[in-house]
PDB file of C-alpha atoms in Angstrom:
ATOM      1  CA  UNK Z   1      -6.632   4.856   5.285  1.00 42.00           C
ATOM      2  CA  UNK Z   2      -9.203   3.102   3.025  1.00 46.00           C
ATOM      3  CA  UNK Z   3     -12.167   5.179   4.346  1.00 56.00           C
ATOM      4  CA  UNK Z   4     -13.942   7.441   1.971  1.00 57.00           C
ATOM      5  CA  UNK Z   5     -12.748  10.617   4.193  1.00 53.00           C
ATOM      6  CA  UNK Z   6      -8.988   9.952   4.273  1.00 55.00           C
ATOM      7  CA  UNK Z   7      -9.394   8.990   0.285  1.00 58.00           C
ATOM      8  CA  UNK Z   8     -10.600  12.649  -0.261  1.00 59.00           C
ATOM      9  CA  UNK Z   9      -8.350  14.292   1.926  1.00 55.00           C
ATOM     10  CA  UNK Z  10      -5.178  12.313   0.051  1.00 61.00           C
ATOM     11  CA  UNK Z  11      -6.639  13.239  -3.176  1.00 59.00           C
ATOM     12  CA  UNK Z  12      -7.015  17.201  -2.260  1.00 59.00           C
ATOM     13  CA  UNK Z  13      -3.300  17.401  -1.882  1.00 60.00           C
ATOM     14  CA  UNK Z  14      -3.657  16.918  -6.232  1.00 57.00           C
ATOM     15  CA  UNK Z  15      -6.503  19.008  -6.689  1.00 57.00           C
ATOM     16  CA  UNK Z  16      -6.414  22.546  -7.793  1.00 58.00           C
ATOM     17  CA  UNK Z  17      -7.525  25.124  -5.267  1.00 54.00           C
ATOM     18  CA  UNK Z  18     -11.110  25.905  -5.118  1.00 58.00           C
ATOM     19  CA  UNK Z  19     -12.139  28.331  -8.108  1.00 61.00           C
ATOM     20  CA  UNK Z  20      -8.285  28.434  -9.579  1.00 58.00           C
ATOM     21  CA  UNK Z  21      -8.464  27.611 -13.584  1.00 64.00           C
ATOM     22  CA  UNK Z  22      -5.129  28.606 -14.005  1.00 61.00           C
ATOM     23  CA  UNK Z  23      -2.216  26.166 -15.053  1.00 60.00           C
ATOM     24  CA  UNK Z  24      -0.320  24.154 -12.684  1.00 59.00           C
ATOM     25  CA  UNK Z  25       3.009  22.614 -13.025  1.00 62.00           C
ATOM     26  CA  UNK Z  26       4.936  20.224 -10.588  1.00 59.00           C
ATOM     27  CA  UNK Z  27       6.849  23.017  -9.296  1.00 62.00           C
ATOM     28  CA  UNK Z  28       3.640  23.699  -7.407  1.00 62.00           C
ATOM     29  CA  UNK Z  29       3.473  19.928  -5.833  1.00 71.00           C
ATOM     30  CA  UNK Z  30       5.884  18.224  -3.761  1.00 77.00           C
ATOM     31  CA  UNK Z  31       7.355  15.347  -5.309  1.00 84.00           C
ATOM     32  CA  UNK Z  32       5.964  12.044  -4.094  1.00 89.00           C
ATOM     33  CA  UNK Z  33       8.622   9.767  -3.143  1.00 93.00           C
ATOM     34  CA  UNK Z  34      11.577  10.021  -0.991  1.00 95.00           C
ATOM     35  CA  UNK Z  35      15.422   9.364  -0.647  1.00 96.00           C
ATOM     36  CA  UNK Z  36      16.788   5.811  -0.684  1.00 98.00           C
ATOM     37  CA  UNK Z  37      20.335   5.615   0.693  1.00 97.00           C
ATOM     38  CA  UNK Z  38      22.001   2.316   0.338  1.00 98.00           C
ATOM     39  CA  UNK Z  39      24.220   1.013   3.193  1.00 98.00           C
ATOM     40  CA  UNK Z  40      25.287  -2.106   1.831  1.00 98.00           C
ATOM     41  CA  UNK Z  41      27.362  -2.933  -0.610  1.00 98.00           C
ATOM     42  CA  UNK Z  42      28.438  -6.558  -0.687  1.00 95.00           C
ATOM     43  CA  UNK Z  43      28.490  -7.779  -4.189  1.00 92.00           C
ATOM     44  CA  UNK Z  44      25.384  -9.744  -4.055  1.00 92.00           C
ATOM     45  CA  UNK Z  45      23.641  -6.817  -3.380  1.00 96.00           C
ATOM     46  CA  UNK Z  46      24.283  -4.986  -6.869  1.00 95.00           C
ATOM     47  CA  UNK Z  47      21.160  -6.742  -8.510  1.00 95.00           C
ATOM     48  CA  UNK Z  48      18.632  -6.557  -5.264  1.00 96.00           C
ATOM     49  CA  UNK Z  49      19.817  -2.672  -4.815  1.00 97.00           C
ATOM     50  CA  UNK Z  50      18.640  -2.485  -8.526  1.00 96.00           C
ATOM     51  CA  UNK Z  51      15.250  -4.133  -8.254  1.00 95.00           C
ATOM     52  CA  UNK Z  52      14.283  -2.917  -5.048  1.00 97.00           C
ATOM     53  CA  UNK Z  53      14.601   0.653  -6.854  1.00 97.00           C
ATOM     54  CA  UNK Z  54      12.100  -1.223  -9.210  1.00 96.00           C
ATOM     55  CA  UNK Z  55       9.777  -2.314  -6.812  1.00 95.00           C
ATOM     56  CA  UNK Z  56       9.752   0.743  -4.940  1.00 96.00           C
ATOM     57  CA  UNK Z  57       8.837   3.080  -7.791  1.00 96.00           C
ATOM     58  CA  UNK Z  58       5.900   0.117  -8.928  1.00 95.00           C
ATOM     59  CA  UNK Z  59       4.632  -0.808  -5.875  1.00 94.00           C
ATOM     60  CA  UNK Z  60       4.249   3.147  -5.500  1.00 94.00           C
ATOM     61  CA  UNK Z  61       2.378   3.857  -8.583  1.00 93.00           C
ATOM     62  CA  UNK Z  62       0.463   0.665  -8.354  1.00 92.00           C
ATOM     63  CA  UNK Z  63      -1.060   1.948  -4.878  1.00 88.00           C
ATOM     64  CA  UNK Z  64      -1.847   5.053  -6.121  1.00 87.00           C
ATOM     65  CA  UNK Z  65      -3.558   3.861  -8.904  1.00 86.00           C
ATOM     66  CA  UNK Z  66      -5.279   1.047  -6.643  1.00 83.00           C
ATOM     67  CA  UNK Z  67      -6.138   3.616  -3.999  1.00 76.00           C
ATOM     68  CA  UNK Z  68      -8.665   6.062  -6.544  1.00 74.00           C
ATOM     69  CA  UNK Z  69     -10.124   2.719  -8.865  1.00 71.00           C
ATOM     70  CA  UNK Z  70     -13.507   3.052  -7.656  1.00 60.00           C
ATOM     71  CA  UNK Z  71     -13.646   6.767  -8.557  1.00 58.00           C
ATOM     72  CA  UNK Z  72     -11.171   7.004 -11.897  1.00 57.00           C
ATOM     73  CA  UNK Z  73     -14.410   7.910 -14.005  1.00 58.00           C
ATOM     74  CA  UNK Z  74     -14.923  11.015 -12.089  1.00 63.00           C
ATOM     75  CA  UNK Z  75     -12.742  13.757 -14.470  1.00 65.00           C
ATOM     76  CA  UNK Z  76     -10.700  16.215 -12.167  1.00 66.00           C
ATOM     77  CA  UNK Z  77     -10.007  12.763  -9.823  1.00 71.00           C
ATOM     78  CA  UNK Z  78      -8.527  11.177 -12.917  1.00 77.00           C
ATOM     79  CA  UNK Z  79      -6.828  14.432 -13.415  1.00 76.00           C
ATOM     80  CA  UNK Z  80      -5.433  14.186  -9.837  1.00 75.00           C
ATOM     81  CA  UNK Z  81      -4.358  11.142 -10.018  1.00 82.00           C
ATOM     82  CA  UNK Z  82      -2.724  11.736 -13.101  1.00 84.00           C
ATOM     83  CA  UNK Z  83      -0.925  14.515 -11.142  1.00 80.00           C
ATOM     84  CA  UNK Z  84       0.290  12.511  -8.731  1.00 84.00           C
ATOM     85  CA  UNK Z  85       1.718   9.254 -10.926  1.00 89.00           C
ATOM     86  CA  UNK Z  86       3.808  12.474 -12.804  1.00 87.00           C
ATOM     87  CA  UNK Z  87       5.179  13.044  -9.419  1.00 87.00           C
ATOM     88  CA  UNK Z  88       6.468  10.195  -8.298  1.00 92.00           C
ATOM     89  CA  UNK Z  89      10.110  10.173  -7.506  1.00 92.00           C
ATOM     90  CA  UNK Z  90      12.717   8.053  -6.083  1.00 96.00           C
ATOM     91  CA  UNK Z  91      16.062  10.370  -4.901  1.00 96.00           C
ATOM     92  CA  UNK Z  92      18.630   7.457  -4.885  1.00 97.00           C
ATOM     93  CA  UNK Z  93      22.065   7.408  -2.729  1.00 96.00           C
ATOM     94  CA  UNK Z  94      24.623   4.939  -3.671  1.00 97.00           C
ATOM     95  CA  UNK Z  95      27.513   5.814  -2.591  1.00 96.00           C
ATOM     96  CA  UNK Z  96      30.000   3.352  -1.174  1.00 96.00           C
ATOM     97  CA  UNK Z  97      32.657   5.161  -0.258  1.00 96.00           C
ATOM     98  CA  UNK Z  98      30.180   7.603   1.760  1.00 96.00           C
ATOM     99  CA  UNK Z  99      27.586   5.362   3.085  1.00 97.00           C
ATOM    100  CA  UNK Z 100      29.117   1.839   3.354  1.00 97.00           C
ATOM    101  CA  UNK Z 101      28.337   0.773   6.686  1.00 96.00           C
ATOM    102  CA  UNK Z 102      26.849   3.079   8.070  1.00 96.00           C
ATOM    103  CA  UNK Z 103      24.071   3.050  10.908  1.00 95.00           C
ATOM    104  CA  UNK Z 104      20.920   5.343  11.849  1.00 94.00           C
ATOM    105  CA  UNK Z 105      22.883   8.074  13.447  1.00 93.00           C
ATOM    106  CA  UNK Z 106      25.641   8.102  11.266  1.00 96.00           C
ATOM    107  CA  UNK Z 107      23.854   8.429   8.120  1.00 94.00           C
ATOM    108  CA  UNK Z 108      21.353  11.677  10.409  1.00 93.00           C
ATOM    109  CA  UNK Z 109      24.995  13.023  10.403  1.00 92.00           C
ATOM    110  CA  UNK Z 110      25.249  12.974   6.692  1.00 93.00           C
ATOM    111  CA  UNK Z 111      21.460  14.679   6.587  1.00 90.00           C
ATOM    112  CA  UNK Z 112      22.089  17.241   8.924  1.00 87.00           C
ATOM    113  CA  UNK Z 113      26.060  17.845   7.209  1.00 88.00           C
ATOM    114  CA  UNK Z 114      24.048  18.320   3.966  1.00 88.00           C
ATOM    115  CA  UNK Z 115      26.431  15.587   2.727  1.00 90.00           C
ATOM    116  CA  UNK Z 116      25.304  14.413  -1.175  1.00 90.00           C
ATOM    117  CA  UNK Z 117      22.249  16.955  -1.275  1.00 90.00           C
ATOM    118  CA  UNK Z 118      19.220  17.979   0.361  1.00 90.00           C
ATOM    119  CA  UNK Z 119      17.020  14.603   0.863  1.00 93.00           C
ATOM    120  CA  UNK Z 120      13.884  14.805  -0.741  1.00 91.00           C
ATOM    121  CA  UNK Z 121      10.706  16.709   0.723  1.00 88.00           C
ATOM    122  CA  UNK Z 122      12.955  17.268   4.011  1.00 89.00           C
ATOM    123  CA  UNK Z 123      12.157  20.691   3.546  1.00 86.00           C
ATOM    124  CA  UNK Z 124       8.779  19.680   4.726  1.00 85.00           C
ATOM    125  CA  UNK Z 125       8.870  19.230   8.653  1.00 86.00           C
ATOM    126  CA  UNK Z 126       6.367  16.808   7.820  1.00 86.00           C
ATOM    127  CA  UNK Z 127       8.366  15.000   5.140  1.00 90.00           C
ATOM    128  CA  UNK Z 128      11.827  14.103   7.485  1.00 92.00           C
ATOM    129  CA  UNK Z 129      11.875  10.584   6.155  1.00 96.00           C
ATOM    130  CA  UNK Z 130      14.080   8.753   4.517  1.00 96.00           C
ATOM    131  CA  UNK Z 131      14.418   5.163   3.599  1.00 98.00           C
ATOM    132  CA  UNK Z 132      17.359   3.092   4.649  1.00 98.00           C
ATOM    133  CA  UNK Z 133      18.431  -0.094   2.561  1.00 98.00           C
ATOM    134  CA  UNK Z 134      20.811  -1.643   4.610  1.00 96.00           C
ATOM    135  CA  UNK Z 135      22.089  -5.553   4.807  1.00 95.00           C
ATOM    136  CA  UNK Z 136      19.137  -6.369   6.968  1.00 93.00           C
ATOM    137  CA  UNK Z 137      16.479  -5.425   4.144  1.00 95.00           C
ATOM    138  CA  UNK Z 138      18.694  -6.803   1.657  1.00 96.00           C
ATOM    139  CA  UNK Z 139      18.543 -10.213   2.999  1.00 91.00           C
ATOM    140  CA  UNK Z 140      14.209 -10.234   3.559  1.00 88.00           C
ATOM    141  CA  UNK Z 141      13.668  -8.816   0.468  1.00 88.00           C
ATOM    142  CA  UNK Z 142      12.950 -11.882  -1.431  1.00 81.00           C
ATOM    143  CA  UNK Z 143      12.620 -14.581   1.478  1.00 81.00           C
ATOM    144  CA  UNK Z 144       9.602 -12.547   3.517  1.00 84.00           C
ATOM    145  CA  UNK Z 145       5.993 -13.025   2.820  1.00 87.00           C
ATOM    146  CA  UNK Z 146       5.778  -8.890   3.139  1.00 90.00           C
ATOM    147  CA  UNK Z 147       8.965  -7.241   1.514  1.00 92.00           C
ATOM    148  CA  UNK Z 148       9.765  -4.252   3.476  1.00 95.00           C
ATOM    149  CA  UNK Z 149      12.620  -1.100   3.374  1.00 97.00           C
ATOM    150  CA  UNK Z 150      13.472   0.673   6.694  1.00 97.00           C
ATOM    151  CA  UNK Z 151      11.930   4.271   7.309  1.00 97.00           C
ATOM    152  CA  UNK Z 152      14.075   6.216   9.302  1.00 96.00           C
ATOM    153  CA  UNK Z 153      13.705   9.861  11.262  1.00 94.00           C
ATOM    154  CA  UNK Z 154      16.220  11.772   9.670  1.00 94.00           C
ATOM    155  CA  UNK Z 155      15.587  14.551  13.071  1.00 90.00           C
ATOM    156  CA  UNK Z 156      15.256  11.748  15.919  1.00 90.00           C
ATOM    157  CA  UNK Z 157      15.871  12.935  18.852  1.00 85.00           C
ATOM    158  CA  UNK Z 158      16.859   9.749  21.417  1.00 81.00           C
ATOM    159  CA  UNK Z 159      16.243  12.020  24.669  1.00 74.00           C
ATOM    160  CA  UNK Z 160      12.516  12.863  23.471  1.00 72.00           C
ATOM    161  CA  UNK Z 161      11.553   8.684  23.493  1.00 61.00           C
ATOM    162  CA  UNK Z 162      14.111   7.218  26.645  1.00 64.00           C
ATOM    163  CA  UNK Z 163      11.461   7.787  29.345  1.00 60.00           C
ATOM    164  CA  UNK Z 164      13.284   5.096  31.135  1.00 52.00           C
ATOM    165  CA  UNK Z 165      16.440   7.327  31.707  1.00 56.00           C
ATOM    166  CA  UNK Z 166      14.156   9.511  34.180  1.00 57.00           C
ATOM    167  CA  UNK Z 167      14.273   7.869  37.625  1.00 57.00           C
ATOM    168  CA  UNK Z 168      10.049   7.926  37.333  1.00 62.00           C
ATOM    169  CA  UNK Z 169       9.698   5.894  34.717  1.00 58.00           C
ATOM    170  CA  UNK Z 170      12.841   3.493  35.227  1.00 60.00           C
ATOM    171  CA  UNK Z 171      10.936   0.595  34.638  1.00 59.00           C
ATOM    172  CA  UNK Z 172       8.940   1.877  31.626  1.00 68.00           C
ATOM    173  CA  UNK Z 173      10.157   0.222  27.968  1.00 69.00           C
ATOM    174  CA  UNK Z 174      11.300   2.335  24.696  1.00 70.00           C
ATOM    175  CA  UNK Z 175       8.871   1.141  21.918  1.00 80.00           C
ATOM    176  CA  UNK Z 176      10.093   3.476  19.278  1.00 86.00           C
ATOM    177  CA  UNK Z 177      13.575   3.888  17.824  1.00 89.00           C
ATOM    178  CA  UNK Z 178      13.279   6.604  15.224  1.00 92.00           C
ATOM    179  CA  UNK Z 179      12.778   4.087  12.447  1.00 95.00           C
ATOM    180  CA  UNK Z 180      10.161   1.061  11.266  1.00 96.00           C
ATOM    181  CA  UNK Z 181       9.713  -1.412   9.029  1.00 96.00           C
ATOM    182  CA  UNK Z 182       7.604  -0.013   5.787  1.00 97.00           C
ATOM    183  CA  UNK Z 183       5.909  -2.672   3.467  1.00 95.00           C
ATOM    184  CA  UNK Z 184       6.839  -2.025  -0.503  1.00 94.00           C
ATOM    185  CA  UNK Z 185       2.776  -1.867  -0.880  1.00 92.00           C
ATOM    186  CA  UNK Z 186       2.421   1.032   1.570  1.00 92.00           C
ATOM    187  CA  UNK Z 187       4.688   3.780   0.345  1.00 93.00           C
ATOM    188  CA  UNK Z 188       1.460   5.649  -0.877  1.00 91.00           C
ATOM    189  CA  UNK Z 189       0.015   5.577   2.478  1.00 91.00           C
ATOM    190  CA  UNK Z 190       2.588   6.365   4.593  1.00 94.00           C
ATOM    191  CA  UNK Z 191       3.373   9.030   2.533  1.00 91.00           C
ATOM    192  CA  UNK Z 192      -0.201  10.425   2.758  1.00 88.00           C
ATOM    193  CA  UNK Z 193      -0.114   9.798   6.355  1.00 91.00           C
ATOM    194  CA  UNK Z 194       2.393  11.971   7.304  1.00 91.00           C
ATOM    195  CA  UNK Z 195       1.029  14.614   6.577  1.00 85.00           C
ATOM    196  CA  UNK Z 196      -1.067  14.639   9.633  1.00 85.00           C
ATOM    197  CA  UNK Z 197       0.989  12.504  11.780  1.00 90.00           C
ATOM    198  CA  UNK Z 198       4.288  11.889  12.972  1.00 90.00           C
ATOM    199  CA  UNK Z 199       6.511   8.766  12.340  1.00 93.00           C
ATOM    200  CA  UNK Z 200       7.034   7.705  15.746  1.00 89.00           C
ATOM    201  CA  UNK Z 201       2.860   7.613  15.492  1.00 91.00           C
ATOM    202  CA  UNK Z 202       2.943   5.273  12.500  1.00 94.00           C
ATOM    203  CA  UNK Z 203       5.654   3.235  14.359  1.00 92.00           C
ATOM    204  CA  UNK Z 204       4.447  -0.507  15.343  1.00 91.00           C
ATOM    205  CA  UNK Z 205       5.762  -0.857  18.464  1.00 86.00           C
ATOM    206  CA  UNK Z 206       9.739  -1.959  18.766  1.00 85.00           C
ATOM    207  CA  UNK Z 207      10.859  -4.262  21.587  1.00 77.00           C
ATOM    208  CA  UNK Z 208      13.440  -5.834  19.485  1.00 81.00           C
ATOM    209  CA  UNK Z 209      14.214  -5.221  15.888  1.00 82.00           C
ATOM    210  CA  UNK Z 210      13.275  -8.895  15.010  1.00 83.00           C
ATOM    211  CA  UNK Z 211       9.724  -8.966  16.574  1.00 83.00           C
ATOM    212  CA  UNK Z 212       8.577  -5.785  15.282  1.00 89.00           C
ATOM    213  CA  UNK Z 213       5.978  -5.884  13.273  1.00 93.00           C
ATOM    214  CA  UNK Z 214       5.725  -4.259   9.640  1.00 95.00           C
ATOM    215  CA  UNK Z 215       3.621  -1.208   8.986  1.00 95.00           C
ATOM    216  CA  UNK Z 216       1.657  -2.242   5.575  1.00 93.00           C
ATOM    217  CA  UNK Z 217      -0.964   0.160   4.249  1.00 87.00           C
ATOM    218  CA  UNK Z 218      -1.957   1.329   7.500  1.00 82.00           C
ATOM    219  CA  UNK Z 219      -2.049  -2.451   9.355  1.00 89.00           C
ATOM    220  CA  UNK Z 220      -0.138  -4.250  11.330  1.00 88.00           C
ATOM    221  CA  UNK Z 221       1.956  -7.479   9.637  1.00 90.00           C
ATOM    222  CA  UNK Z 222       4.026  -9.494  11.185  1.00 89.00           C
ATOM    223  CA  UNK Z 223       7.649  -9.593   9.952  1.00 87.00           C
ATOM    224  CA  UNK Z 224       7.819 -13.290   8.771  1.00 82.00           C
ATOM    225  CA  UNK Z 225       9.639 -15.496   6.172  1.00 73.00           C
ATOM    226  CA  UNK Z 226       7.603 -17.170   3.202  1.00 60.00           C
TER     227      UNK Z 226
END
């Protein structure tokens, strides 16, 4: 995602339309950012639920601003980017008497019940993504070399990825889950990239939930402890 042709692309998404000198608000962007729901609530998790809201929002803005350095001289990019620091937004779900608890398809249950509000960008097929703070990310977040939050396919469909169930493939593995492990550093890139692909494209591949690796600006990291 560092190459000069996915840099422009991301940054066209902030740029006015070709020709158009009118004004622009946000209401014309999509916010840039998603929902964080919070599935844990043991009581040493107040403080880390309130700094990983903090280092989600920096870590966001500092990638953005990281991402366009070379180029900030350059007028309508500094506008752009401008744009898109204005836009960044964390929707936050904390809830324990909703969410305590609860797993993948539990909390898909809650999305598709409309349950606390519409999720952030969701109305963007694209955009189905939310991310999951749950006692497993709780307990990494300040013991692993790359701090990560689970992203999670709010319209998984398990049928569409067990290949294994059809008597063809019975011997075949299931390397995608409807979720992976997202770095705090590559929010800004996995947002960008979903816009041309799908999660379950941006997944590392899952054997186990302790092997898989963590999806960090577009590489592979492995998921290990400092």
């Amino acid at each position: 995602m560092r190459d000069e042709a996915a840099r422009r692309e991301r940054l066209s998404l902030w740029l006015p339309p070709p020709g158009y000198d009118g004004p622009l608000d946000s209401k014309d962007y999509m916010n840039l950012g998603f929902t964080v729901y919070r599935t844990d609530y043991s009581p040493s998790t107040d403080s880390l639920w309130d700094q990983l809201l903090f280092d989600l929002k920096l870590k966001l803005k500092e990638s953005i601003e990281d991402c366009f350095e070379e180029n900030r001289e350059i007028e309508t990019e500094l506008e752009a980017v401008e744009k898109m620091l204005q836009l960044v937004h964390l929707d936050t779900r904390s809830d324990k008497e909703l969410l305590d608890g609860l797993n993948d398809t539990e909390l898909r249950k809650v999305f598709i019940g409309g349950i606390g509000g519409i999720p952030l960008n969701t109305n963007k097929s694209s955009h189905r993504v939310s991310l999951f703070a749950d006692a497993t990310v709780f307990a990494k977040l300040h013991n692993n070399k790359t701090p990560w939050i689970r992203a999670v396919q709010l319209d998984y469909e398990p049928a569409r990825h067990e290949i294994w169930r059809d008597p063809r493939f019975i011997n075949e593995r299931q390397y995608f889950w409807g979720w992976l492990k997202l770095s705090l550093m590559g929010l800004f890139d996995f947002w960008s990239m979903l816009q041309v692909r799908d999660l379950s494209q941006l997944a590392p591949a899952m054997v186990t939930e302790e092997s898989a690796a963590i999806l960090d600006r577009g590489n592979e990291v492995n998921d290990t402890v400092n």
